[in-house]
Coordinates of N, CA and C in Angstrom, one line a residue:
X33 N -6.3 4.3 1.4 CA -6.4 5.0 0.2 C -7.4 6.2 0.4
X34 N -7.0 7.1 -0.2 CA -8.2 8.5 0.0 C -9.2 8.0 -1.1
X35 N -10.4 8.7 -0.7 CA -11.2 8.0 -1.3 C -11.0 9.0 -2.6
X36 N -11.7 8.2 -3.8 CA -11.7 8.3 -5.1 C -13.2 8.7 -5.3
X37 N -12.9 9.5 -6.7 CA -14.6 10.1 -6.5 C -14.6 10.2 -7.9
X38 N -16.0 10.7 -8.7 CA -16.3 11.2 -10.2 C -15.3 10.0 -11.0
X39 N -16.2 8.4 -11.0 CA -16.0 7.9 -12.1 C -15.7 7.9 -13.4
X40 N -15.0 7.7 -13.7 CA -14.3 7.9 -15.7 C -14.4 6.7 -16.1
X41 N -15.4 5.7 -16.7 CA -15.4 4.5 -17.2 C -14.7 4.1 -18.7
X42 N -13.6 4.4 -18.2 CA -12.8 4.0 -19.6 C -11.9 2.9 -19.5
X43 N -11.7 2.0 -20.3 CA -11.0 0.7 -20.3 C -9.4 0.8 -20.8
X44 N -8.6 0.2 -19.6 CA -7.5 0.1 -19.6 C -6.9 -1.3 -19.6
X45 N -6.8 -1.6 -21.0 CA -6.2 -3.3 -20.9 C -4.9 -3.5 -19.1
X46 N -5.2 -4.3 -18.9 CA -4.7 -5.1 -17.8 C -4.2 -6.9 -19.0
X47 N -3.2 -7.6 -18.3 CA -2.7 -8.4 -18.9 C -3.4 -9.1 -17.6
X48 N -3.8 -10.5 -17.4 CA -3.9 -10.9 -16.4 C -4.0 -12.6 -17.0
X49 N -3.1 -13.5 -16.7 CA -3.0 -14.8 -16.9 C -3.4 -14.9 -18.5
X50 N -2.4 -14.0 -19.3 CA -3.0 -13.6 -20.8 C -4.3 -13.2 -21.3
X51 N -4.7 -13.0 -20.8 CA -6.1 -12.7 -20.7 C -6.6 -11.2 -20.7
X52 N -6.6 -10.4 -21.8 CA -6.7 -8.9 -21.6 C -8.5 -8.4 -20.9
X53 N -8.4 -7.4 -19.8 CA -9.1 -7.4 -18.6 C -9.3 -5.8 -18.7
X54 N -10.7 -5.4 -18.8 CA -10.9 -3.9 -18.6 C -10.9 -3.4 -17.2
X55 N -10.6 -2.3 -17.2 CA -10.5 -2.1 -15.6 C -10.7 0.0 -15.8
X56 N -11.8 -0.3 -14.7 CA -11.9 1.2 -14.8 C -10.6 2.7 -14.5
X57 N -11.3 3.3 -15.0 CA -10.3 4.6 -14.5 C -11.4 5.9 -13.7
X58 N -10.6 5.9 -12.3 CA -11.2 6.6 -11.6 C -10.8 8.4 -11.6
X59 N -11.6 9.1 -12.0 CA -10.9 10.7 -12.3 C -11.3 11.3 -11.0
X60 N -10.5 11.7 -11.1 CA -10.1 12.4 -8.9 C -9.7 14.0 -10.0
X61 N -10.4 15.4 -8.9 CA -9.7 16.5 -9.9 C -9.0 17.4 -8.1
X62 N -8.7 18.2 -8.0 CA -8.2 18.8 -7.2 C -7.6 20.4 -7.7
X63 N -7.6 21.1 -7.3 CA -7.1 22.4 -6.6 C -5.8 23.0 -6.0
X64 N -5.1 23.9 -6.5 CA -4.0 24.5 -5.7 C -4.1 26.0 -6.3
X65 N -3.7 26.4 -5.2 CA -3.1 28.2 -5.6 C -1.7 28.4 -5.0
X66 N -0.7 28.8 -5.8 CA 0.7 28.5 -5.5 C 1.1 29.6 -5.8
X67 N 2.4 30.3 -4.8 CA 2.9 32.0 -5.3 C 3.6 31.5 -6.3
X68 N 3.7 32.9 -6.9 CA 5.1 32.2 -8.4 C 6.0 32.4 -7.4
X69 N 7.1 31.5 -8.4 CA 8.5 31.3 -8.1 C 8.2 30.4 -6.8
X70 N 7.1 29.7 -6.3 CA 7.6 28.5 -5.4 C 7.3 27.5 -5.4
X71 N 8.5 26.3 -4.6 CA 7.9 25.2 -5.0 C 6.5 24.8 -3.9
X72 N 5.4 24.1 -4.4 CA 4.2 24.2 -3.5 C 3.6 22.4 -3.9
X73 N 3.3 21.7 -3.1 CA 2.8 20.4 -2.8 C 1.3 20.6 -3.8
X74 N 0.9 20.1 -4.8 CA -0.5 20.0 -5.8 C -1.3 18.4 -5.4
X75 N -0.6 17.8 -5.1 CA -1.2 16.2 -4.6 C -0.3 15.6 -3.8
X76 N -0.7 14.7 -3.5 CA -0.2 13.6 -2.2 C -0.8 12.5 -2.4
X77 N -0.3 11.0 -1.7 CA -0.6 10.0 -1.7 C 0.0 9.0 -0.9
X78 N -0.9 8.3 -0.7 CA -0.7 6.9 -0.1 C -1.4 5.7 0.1
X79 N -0.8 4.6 0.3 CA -1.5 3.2 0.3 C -1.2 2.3 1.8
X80 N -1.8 2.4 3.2 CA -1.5 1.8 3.9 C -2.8 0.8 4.3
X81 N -1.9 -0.3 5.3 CA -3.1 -1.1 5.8 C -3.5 -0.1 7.3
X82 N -4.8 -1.4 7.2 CA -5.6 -0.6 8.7 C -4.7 -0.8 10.2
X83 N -3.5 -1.4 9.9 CA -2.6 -1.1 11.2 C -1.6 0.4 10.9
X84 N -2.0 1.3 9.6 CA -1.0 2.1 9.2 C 0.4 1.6 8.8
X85 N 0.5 0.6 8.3 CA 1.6 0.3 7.8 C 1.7 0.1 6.4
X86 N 2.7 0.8 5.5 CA 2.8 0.3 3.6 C 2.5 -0.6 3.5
X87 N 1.3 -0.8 3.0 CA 0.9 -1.5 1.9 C 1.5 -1.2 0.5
X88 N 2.0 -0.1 -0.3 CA 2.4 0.0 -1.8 C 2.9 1.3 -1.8
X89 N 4.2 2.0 -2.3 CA 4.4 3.0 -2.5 C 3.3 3.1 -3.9
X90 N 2.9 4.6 -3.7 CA 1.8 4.9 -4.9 C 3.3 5.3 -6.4
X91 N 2.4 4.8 -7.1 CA 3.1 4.9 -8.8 C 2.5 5.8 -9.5
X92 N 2.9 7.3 -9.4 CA 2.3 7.9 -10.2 C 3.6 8.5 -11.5
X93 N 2.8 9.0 -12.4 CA 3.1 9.1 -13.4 C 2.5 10.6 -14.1
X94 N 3.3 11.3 -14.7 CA 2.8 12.6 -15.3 C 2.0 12.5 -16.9
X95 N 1.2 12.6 -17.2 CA 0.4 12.4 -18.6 C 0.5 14.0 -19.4
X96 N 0.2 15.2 -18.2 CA 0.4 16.6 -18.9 C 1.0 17.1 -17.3
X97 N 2.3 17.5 -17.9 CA 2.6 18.4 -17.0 C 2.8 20.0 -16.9
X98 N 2.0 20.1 -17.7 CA 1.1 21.6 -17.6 C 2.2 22.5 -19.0
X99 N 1.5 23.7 -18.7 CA 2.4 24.7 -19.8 C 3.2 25.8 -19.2
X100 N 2.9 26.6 -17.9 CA 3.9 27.1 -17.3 C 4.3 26.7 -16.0
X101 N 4.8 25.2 -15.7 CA 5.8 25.5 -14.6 C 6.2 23.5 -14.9
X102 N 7.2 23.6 -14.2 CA 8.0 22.0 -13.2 C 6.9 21.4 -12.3
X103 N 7.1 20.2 -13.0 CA 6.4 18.8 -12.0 C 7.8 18.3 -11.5
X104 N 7.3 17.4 -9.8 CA 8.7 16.6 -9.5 C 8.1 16.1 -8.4
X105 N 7.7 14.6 -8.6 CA 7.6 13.2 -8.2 C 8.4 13.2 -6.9
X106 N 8.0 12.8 -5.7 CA 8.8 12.5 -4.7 C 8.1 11.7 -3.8
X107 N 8.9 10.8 -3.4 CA 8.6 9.2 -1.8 C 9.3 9.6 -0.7
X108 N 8.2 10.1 -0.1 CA 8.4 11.0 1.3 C 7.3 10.4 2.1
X109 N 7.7 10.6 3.6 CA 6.5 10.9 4.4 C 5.4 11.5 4.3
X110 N 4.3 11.4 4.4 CA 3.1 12.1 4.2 C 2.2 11.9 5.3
X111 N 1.4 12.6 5.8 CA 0.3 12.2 6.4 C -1.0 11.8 5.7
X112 N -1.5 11.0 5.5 CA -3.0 10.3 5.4 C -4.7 11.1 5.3
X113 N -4.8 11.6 4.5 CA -6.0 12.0 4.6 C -7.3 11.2 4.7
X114 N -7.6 10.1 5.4 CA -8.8 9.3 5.0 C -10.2 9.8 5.8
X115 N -11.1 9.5 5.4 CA -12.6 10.0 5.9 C -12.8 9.3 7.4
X116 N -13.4 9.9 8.5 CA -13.8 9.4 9.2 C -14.3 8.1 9.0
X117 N -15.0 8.4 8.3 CA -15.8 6.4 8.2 C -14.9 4.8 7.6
X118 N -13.8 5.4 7.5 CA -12.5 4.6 7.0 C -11.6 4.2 7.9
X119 N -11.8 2.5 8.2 CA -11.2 1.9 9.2 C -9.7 2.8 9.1
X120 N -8.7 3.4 8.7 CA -8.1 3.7 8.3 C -7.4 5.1 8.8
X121 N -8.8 5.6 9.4 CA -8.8 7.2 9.8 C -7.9 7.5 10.8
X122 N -7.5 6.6 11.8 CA -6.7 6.5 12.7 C -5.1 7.0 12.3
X123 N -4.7 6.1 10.9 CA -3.5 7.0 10.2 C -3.7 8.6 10.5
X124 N -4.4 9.0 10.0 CA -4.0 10.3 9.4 C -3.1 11.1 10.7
X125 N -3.5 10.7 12.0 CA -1.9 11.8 12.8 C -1.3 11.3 12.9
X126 N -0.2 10.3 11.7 CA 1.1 9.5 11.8 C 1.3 9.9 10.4
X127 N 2.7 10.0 10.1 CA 3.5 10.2 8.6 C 3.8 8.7 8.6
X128 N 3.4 8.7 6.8 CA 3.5 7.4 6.1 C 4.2 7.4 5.0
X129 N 5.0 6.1 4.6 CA 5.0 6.1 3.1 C 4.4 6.8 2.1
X130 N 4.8 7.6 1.2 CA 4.1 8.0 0.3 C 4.6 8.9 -1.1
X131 N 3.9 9.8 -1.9 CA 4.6 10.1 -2.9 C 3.7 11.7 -2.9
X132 N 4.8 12.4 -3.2 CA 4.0 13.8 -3.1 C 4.5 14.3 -4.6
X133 N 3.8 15.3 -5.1 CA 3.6 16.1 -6.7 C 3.9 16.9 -6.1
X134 N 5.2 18.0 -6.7 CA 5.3 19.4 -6.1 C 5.1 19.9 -7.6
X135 N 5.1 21.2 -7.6 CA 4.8 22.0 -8.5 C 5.5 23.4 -8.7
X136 N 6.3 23.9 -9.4 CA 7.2 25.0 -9.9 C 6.7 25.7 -10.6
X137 N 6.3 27.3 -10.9 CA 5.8 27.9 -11.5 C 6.7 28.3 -12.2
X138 N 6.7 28.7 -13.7 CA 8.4 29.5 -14.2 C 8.1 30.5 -13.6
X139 N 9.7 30.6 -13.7 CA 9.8 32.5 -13.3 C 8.8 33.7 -13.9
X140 N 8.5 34.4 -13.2 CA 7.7 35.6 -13.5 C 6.1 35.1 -14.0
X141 N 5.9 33.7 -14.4 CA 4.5 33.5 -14.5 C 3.1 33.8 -13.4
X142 N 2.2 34.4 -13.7 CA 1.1 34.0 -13.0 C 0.0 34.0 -13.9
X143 N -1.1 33.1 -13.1 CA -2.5 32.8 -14.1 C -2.5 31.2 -13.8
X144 N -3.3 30.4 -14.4 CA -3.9 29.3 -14.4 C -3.1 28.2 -15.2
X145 N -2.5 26.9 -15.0 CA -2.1 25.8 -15.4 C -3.2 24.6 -15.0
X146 N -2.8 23.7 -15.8 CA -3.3 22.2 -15.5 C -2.3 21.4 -15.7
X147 N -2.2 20.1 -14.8 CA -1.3 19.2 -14.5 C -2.4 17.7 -14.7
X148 N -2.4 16.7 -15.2 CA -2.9 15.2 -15.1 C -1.6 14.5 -15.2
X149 N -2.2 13.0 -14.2 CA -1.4 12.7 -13.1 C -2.2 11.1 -13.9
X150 N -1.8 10.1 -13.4 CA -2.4 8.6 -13.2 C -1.3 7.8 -12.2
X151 N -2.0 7.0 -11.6 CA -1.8 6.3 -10.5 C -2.1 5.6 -10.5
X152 N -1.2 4.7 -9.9 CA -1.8 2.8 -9.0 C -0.6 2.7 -8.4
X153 N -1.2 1.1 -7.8 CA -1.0 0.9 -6.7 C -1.0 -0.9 -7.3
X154 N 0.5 -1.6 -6.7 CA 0.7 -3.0 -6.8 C -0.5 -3.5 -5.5
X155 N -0.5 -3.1 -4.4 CA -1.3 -3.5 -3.4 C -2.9 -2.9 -3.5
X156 N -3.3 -2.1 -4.6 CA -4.6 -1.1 -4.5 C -5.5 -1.5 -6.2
X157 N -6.1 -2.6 -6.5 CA -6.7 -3.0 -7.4 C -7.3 -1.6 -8.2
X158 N -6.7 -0.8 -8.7 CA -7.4 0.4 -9.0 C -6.0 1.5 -10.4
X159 N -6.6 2.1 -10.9 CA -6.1 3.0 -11.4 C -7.0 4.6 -11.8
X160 N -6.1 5.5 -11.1 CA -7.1 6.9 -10.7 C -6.1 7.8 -11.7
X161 N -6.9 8.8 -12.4 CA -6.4 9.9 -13.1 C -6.7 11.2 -12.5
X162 N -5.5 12.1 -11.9 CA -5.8 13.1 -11.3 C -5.6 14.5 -12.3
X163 N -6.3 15.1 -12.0 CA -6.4 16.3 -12.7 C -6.4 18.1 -11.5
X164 N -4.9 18.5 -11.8 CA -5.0 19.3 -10.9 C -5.3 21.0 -11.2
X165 N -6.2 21.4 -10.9 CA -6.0 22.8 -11.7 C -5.3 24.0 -10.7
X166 N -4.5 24.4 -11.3 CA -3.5 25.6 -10.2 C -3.5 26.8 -10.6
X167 N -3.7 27.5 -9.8 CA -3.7 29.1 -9.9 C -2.5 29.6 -9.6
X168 N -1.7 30.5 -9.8 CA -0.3 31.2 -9.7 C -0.6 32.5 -9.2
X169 N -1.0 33.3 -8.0 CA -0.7 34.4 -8.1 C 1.2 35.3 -7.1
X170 N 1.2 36.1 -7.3 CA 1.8 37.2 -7.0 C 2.4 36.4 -5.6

């Protein structure tokens, strides 16, 4: 899992043996600058074990998909971004299971969008809200 950062403690009922269960939400924000008119990768993801093997295709889901351009969900190879200090780190020079966000500018647009994203994971006790902010130029 890439590590998750800037806590959002908000409660998301969870159903668990009838039993409704708060469970936090982790806010992840990110960055892209994309030419107009292309399509350009805004996030990535994945969920492996420490042999690099799927553990969970990631489940993400669009909440705002911005005002000028196309979002589009795809389970592709990826490579692994994990931190040195993450038994895990070893993935990252192998393509994995995973789900990439690409991103479409409309035609002729440039200037600044926002995109939020939420995610889990059947294998990853967690749900993370991403928030991407994108620049469009020329």
């Amino acid at each position: 899992m890439n590590v998750r950062h800037a806590l959002f403690y908000s409660a998301l009922l969870l159903l668990e043996g009838g039993h409704a269960q708060a469970q936090e939400i982790e806010k992840e924000s990110t960055s892209a600058t994309v030419i107009s008119g292309s399509r350009t990768v805004i996030y990535q993801s994945s969920f492996v074990h420490p042999d690099c093997t799927t553990a969970a295709l990631p489940r993400l889901k669009v909440l705002d998909g911005g005002k000028h351009g196309k979002i589009q969900i795809v389970h592709e190879k990826v490579f692994p971004n994990f931190e040195r200090s993450n038994p895990r780190f070893k993935c990252n020079g192998r393509k994995v299971d995973g789900a990439v966000v690409y991103y479409t500018p409309a035609a002729g647009f440039t200037g600044s969008d926002k995109v939020r994203l939420r995610e889990s994971s059947e294998s990853e006790a967690g749900v993370w809200e991403i928030t991407a902010r994108i620049t469009v130029v020329d």
